């Protein structure tokens, strides 16, 4: 272990990273350390005694502003991730003693080559090249290490930490708006960003959206409000534009999260690991931030026009989420229902309009709202979003299934008086038999 530490420039000596010829040796030594620490409990214990976490942070500080040493940073970060995963005590040391949160955030900034335009806003070049494979791998390892460092942050969040968490959330917003060298790598990058965002105190997630800049305003960015005034406009028109705008706010990052969620639903497997983190994140964002909730409501639960199909039938995001409300996995069905409930401002009547009573019964029973009402959280006053089509169809909508049903003909209307009398007598005889059976059962129970 000590030999490998020395070769990896992790010894107590103040070694610099000036000799490029030593870089391959450093990388291979870090790889060996990763394998040994992962497979050996004795090596894990020695890592604590040798204060390996502090040495790794020191090496990262030497690397953070240097180019062409991404492999060194990548395996340094991987080893840091393994240590913080295998020893929970190291998380606290990284968080406070070693200032791991700002250090790892700066590593991410460097990997993404971020240029700040405001305190919590970065410049996004939609036409720029994708991240290189080395930059992507380095960013993924930094995201995983940051997740361990911040895993309990929402419980111990202090106001003094607010700035640092907002900076990190702004970096993660940038991460969501860029792409990696391949579709799979981009999904892996965004997946780790979603996991890390789940650790950020919800009050700091307001930086995921931001007001339009003067340049964006002057470029005639297409807005959802403008499309709403044009009934012939296609939803895809918004999605093709570089800027997603709602109420004067840039919603690109939230739209990426929504698209990421839909892709995870379409995969049809591993919902608990792959889907619940992003659903939980969107739910908490919607509950805490009004603009995010209103944007997601317009995207997921637009005003109803066609109610001829059941809510769970179809290919829209609403249809897919309603189908999850009856999923066999209890955790999945709960978070899917909770997300839709929050979008409906936790109003039972609004939820039933979009899902039907049958799909919503599980959530309502768990919340004690089967008789109606609303949840405990406060939301702004409701506005009337019912379309004329929905208002006209509402009297004939089946509340259980949530879709329009043609009224069933009354079979008695086509019967003659003799047939009605016959059916009435048959019903009387059936009730009489049931009554006799009940009397016999009671007699047996009394020991007769």
PDB file of N, CA and C in Angstrom, residues 97-154:
ATOM      1  N   UNK A  97     -14.031  18.493   7.236  1.00  0.00           N
ATOM      2  CA  UNK A  97     -12.597  18.693   7.470  1.00  0.00           C
ATOM      3  C   UNK A  97     -11.833  18.954   6.176  1.00  0.00           C
ATOM      4  N   UNK A  98     -12.149  18.190   5.113  1.00  0.00           N
ATOM      5  CA  UNK A  98     -11.401  18.282   3.857  1.00  0.00           C
ATOM      6  C   UNK A  98     -12.063  19.179   2.825  1.00  0.00           C
ATOM      7  N   UNK A  99     -13.209  19.807   3.177  1.00  0.00           N
ATOM      8  CA  UNK A  99     -13.920  20.713   2.260  1.00  0.00           C
ATOM      9  C   UNK A  99     -14.172  20.039   0.913  1.00  0.00           C
ATOM     10  N   UNK A 100     -14.688  18.818   0.995  1.00  0.00           N
ATOM     11  CA  UNK A 100     -14.910  18.043  -0.220  1.00  0.00           C
ATOM     12  C   UNK A 100     -15.981  18.606  -1.126  1.00  0.00           C
ATOM     13  N   UNK A 101     -16.997  19.274  -0.554  1.00  0.00           N
ATOM     14  CA  UNK A 101     -18.095  19.797  -1.379  1.00  0.00           C
ATOM     15  C   UNK A 101     -17.600  20.854  -2.368  1.00  0.00           C
ATOM     16  N   UNK A 102     -16.918  21.926  -1.933  1.00  0.00           N
ATOM     17  CA  UNK A 102     -16.414  22.889  -2.922  1.00  0.00           C
ATOM     18  C   UNK A 102     -15.334  22.314  -3.828  1.00  0.00           C
ATOM     19  N   UNK A 103     -14.497  21.415  -3.298  1.00  0.00           N
ATOM     20  CA  UNK A 103     -13.429  20.834  -4.110  1.00  0.00           C
ATOM     21  C   UNK A 103     -14.003  20.024  -5.264  1.00  0.00           C
ATOM     22  N   UNK A 104     -14.940  19.121  -4.967  1.00  0.00           N
ATOM     23  CA  UNK A 104     -15.520  18.270  -6.005  1.00  0.00           C
ATOM     24  C   UNK A 104     -16.390  19.067  -6.963  1.00  0.00           C
ATOM     25  N   UNK A 105     -17.031  20.121  -6.452  1.00  0.00           N
ATOM     26  CA  UNK A 105     -17.811  20.987  -7.334  1.00  0.00           C
ATOM     27  C   UNK A 105     -16.900  21.685  -8.338  1.00  0.00           C
ATOM     28  N   UNK A 106     -15.726  22.116  -7.891  1.00  0.00           N
ATOM     29  CA  UNK A 106     -14.769  22.743  -8.798  1.00  0.00           C
ATOM     30  C   UNK A 106     -14.243  21.756  -9.838  1.00  0.00           C
ATOM     31  N   UNK A 107     -14.095  20.488  -9.433  1.00  0.00           N
ATOM     32  CA  UNK A 107     -13.685  19.458 -10.393  1.00  0.00           C
ATOM     33  C   UNK A 107     -14.739  19.326 -11.490  1.00  0.00           C
ATOM     34  N   UNK A 108     -16.015  19.367 -11.110  1.00  0.00           N
ATOM     35  CA  UNK A 108     -17.090  19.313 -12.100  1.00  0.00           C
ATOM     36  C   UNK A 108     -17.062  20.533 -13.015  1.00  0.00           C
ATOM     37  N   UNK A 109     -16.877  21.704 -12.442  1.00  0.00           N
ATOM     38  CA  UNK A 109     -16.783  22.920 -13.252  1.00  0.00           C
ATOM     39  C   UNK A 109     -15.682  22.789 -14.293  1.00  0.00           C
ATOM     40  N   UNK A 110     -14.559  22.239 -13.874  1.00  0.00           N
ATOM     41  CA  UNK A 110     -13.434  22.076 -14.783  1.00  0.00           C
ATOM     42  C   UNK A 110     -13.768  21.070 -15.882  1.00  0.00           C
ATOM     43  N   UNK A 111     -14.423  19.970 -15.525  1.00  0.00           N
ATOM     44  CA  UNK A 111     -14.777  18.941 -16.516  1.00  0.00           C
ATOM     45  C   UNK A 111     -15.734  19.495 -17.561  1.00  0.00           C
ATOM     46  N   UNK A 112     -16.653  20.371 -17.134  1.00  0.00           N
ATOM     47  CA  UNK A 112     -17.641  20.943 -18.050  1.00  0.00           C
ATOM     48  C   UNK A 112     -17.181  22.246 -18.699  1.00  0.00           C
ATOM     49  N   UNK A 113     -15.991  22.740 -18.302  1.00  0.00           N
ATOM     50  CA  UNK A 113     -15.473  24.027 -18.813  1.00  0.00           C
ATOM     51  C   UNK A 113     -16.514  25.131 -18.674  1.00  0.00           C
ATOM     52  N   UNK A 114     -17.083  25.261 -17.495  1.00  0.00           N
ATOM     53  CA  UNK A 114     -18.177  26.203 -17.255  1.00  0.00           C
ATOM     54  C   UNK A 114     -17.674  27.641 -17.265  1.00  0.00           C
ATOM     55  N   UNK A 115     -18.445  28.501 -17.921  1.00  0.00           N
ATOM     56  CA  UNK A 115     -18.215  29.943 -17.895  1.00  0.00           C
ATOM     57  C   UNK A 115     -19.447  30.594 -17.279  1.00  0.00           C
ATOM     58  N   UNK A 116     -19.262  31.262 -16.162  1.00  0.00           N
ATOM     59  CA  UNK A 116     -20.390  31.829 -15.427  1.00  0.00           C
ATOM     60  C   UNK A 116     -20.807  33.171 -16.042  1.00  0.00           C
ATOM     61  N   UNK A 117     -22.122  33.327 -16.230  1.00  0.00           N
ATOM     62  CA  UNK A 117     -22.676  34.601 -16.697  1.00  0.00           C
ATOM     63  C   UNK A 117     -23.320  35.367 -15.562  1.00  0.00           C
ATOM     64  N   UNK A 118     -23.625  34.695 -14.478  1.00  0.00           N
ATOM     65  CA  UNK A 118     -24.177  35.312 -13.274  1.00  0.00           C
ATOM     66  C   UNK A 118     -23.777  34.431 -12.105  1.00  0.00           C
ATOM     67  N   UNK A 119     -24.215  34.789 -10.908  1.00  0.00           N
ATOM     68  CA  UNK A 119     -23.779  34.050  -9.722  1.00  0.00           C
ATOM     69  C   UNK A 119     -24.116  32.570  -9.829  1.00  0.00           C
ATOM     70  N   UNK A 120     -25.326  32.251 -10.295  1.00  0.00           N
ATOM     71  CA  UNK A 120     -25.745  30.851 -10.398  1.00  0.00           C
ATOM     72  C   UNK A 120     -26.178  30.483 -11.814  1.00  0.00           C
ATOM     73  N   UNK A 121     -25.665  31.169 -12.822  1.00  0.00           N
ATOM     74  CA  UNK A 121     -26.023  30.885 -14.213  1.00  0.00           C
ATOM     75  C   UNK A 121     -24.764  30.705 -15.039  1.00  0.00           C
ATOM     76  N   UNK A 122     -24.779  29.684 -15.887  1.00  0.00           N
ATOM     77  CA  UNK A 122     -23.632  29.407 -16.751  1.00  0.00           C
ATOM     78  C   UNK A 122     -24.042  29.549 -18.209  1.00  0.00           C
ATOM     79  N   UNK A 123     -23.087  29.819 -19.057  1.00  0.00           N
ATOM     80  CA  UNK A 123     -23.353  29.938 -20.490  1.00  0.00           C
ATOM     81  C   UNK A 123     -23.485  28.541 -21.093  1.00  0.00           C
ATOM     82  N   UNK A 124     -24.546  28.329 -21.849  1.00  0.00           N
ATOM     83  CA  UNK A 124     -24.801  27.037 -22.480  1.00  0.00           C
ATOM     84  C   UNK A 124     -24.667  27.201 -23.990  1.00  0.00           C
ATOM     85  N   UNK A 125     -23.770  26.438 -24.588  1.00  0.00           N
ATOM     86  CA  UNK A 125     -23.601  26.458 -26.042  1.00  0.00           C
ATOM     87  C   UNK A 125     -24.269  25.205 -26.605  1.00  0.00           C
ATOM     88  N   UNK A 126     -25.505  25.374 -27.094  1.00  0.00           N
ATOM     89  CA  UNK A 126     -26.247  24.212 -27.594  1.00  0.00           C
ATOM     90  C   UNK A 126     -25.626  23.633 -28.861  1.00  0.00           C
ATOM     91  N   UNK A 127     -24.843  24.423 -29.550  1.00  0.00           N
ATOM     92  CA  UNK A 127     -24.225  23.952 -30.790  1.00  0.00           C
ATOM     93  C   UNK A 127     -22.772  23.517 -30.581  1.00  0.00           C
ATOM     94  N   UNK A 128     -22.340  23.515 -29.334  1.00  0.00           N
ATOM     95  CA  UNK A 128     -20.964  23.139 -29.047  1.00  0.00           C
ATOM     96  C   UNK A 128     -20.754  21.638 -29.159  1.00  0.00           C
ATOM     97  N   UNK A 129     -19.506  21.198 -29.172  1.00  0.00           N
ATOM     98  CA  UNK A 129     -19.212  19.760 -29.269  1.00  0.00           C
ATOM     99  C   UNK A 129     -19.598  19.031 -27.987  1.00  0.00           C
ATOM    100  N   UNK A 130     -19.886  17.731 -28.066  1.00  0.00           N
ATOM    101  CA  UNK A 130     -20.190  16.968 -26.845  1.00  0.00           C
ATOM    102  C   UNK A 130     -18.944  16.812 -25.983  1.00  0.00           C
ATOM    103  N   UNK A 131     -19.157  16.418 -24.740  1.00  0.00           N
ATOM    104  CA  UNK A 131     -18.024  16.135 -23.865  1.00  0.00           C
ATOM    105  C   UNK A 131     -17.203  14.986 -24.435  1.00  0.00           C
ATOM    106  N   UNK A 132     -15.919  15.019 -24.192  1.00  0.00           N
ATOM    107  CA  UNK A 132     -15.067  13.904 -24.601  1.00  0.00           C
ATOM    108  C   UNK A 132     -15.304  12.718 -23.665  1.00  0.00           C
ATOM    109  N   UNK A 133     -14.961  11.506 -24.079  1.00  0.00           N
ATOM    110  CA  UNK A 133     -15.117  10.343 -23.185  1.00  0.00           C
ATOM    111  C   UNK A 133     -14.376  10.514 -21.861  1.00  0.00           C
ATOM    112  N   UNK A 134     -13.182  11.115 -21.892  1.00  0.00           N
ATOM    113  CA  UNK A 134     -12.406  11.303 -20.663  1.00  0.00           C
ATOM    114  C   UNK A 134     -13.085  12.307 -19.730  1.00  0.00           C
ATOM    115  N   UNK A 135     -13.573  13.406 -20.296  1.00  0.00           N
ATOM    116  CA  UNK A 135     -14.263  14.410 -19.486  1.00  0.00           C
ATOM    117  C   UNK A 135     -15.545  13.834 -18.891  1.00  0.00           C
ATOM    118  N   UNK A 136     -16.245  13.025 -19.679  1.00  0.00           N
ATOM    119  CA  UNK A 136     -17.499  12.421 -19.198  1.00  0.00           C
ATOM    120  C   UNK A 136     -17.235  11.465 -18.050  1.00  0.00           C
ATOM    121  N   UNK A 137     -16.235  10.604 -18.196  1.00  0.00           N
ATOM    122  CA  UNK A 137     -15.907   9.646 -17.125  1.00  0.00           C
ATOM    123  C   UNK A 137     -15.482  10.373 -15.857  1.00  0.00           C
ATOM    124  N   UNK A 138     -14.701  11.423 -16.011  1.00  0.00           N
ATOM    125  CA  UNK A 138     -14.247  12.207 -14.858  1.00  0.00           C
ATOM    126  C   UNK A 138     -15.435  12.843 -14.151  1.00  0.00           C
ATOM    127  N   UNK A 139     -16.374  13.398 -14.926  1.00  0.00           N
ATOM    128  CA  UNK A 139     -17.560  14.031 -14.341  1.00  0.00           C
ATOM    129  C   UNK A 139     -18.429  13.009 -13.618  1.00  0.00           C
ATOM    130  N   UNK A 140     -18.588  11.826 -14.192  1.00  0.00           N
ATOM    131  CA  UNK A 140     -19.413  10.787 -13.567  1.00  0.00           C
ATOM    132  C   UNK A 140     -18.820  10.364 -12.222  1.00  0.00           C
ATOM    133  N   UNK A 141     -17.502  10.187 -12.181  1.00  0.00           N
ATOM    134  CA  UNK A 141     -16.863   9.804 -10.918  1.00  0.00           C
ATOM    135  C   UNK A 141     -16.994  10.917  -9.875  1.00  0.00           C
ATOM    136  N   UNK A 142     -16.899  12.170 -10.304  1.00  0.00           N
ATOM    137  CA  UNK A 142     -17.066  13.287  -9.372  1.00  0.00           C
ATOM    138  C   UNK A 142     -18.493  13.347  -8.841  1.00  0.00           C
ATOM    139  N   UNK A 143     -19.470  13.089  -9.700  1.00  0.00           N
ATOM    140  CA  UNK A 143     -20.875  13.087  -9.276  1.00  0.00           C
ATOM    141  C   UNK A 143     -21.130  11.989  -8.241  1.00  0.00           C
ATOM    142  N   UNK A 144     -20.551  10.815  -8.463  1.00  0.00           N
ATOM    143  CA  UNK A 144     -20.735   9.695  -7.524  1.00  0.00           C
ATOM    144  C   UNK A 144     -20.090   9.995  -6.174  1.00  0.00           C
ATOM    145  N   UNK A 145     -18.894  10.593  -6.210  1.00  0.00           N
ATOM    146  CA  UNK A 145     -18.232  10.955  -4.950  1.00  0.00           C
ATOM    147  C   UNK A 145     -19.014  12.041  -4.222  1.00  0.00           C
ATOM    148  N   UNK A 146     -19.518  13.028  -4.962  1.00  0.00           N
ATOM    149  CA  UNK A 146     -20.316  14.095  -4.346  1.00  0.00           C
ATOM    150  C   UNK A 146     -21.596  13.548  -3.734  1.00  0.00           C
ATOM    151  N   UNK A 147     -22.165  12.534  -4.351  1.00  0.00           N
ATOM    152  CA  UNK A 147     -23.388  11.933  -3.794  1.00  0.00           C
ATOM    153  C   UNK A 147     -23.121  11.398  -2.394  1.00  0.00           C
ATOM    154  N   UNK A 148     -22.009  10.694  -2.223  1.00  0.00           N
ATOM    155  CA  UNK A 148     -21.678  10.162  -0.894  1.00  0.00           C
ATOM    156  C   UNK A 148     -21.387  11.272   0.105  1.00  0.00           C
ATOM    157  N   UNK A 149     -20.728  12.336  -0.349  1.00  0.00           N
ATOM    158  CA  UNK A 149     -20.379  13.444   0.546  1.00  0.00           C
ATOM    159  C   UNK A 149     -21.633  14.162   1.035  1.00  0.00           C
ATOM    160  N   UNK A 150     -22.660  14.245   0.197  1.00  0.00           N
ATOM    161  CA  UNK A 150     -23.856  15.038   0.519  1.00  0.00           C
ATOM    162  C   UNK A 150     -25.068  14.188   0.868  1.00  0.00           C
ATOM    163  N   UNK A 151     -24.889  12.893   1.081  1.00  0.00           N
ATOM    164  CA  UNK A 151     -26.035  11.985   1.186  1.00  0.00           C
ATOM    165  C   UNK A 151     -26.994  12.353   2.319  1.00  0.00           C
ATOM    166  N   UNK A 152     -26.507  12.970   3.398  1.00  0.00           N
ATOM    167  CA  UNK A 152     -27.370  13.353   4.516  1.00  0.00           C
ATOM    168  C   UNK A 152     -27.538  14.867   4.620  1.00  0.00           C
ATOM    169  N   UNK A 153     -27.215  15.586   3.572  1.00  0.00           N
ATOM    170  CA  UNK A 153     -27.204  17.047   3.666  1.00  0.00           C
ATOM    171  C   UNK A 153     -28.574  17.647   3.901  1.00  0.00           C
ATOM    172  N   UNK A 154     -29.616  17.011   3.352  1.00  0.00           N
ATOM    173  CA  UNK A 154     -30.954  17.581   3.511  1.00  0.00           C
ATOM    174  C   UNK A 154     -31.400  17.543   4.971  1.00  0.00           C
TER     175      UNK A 154
END
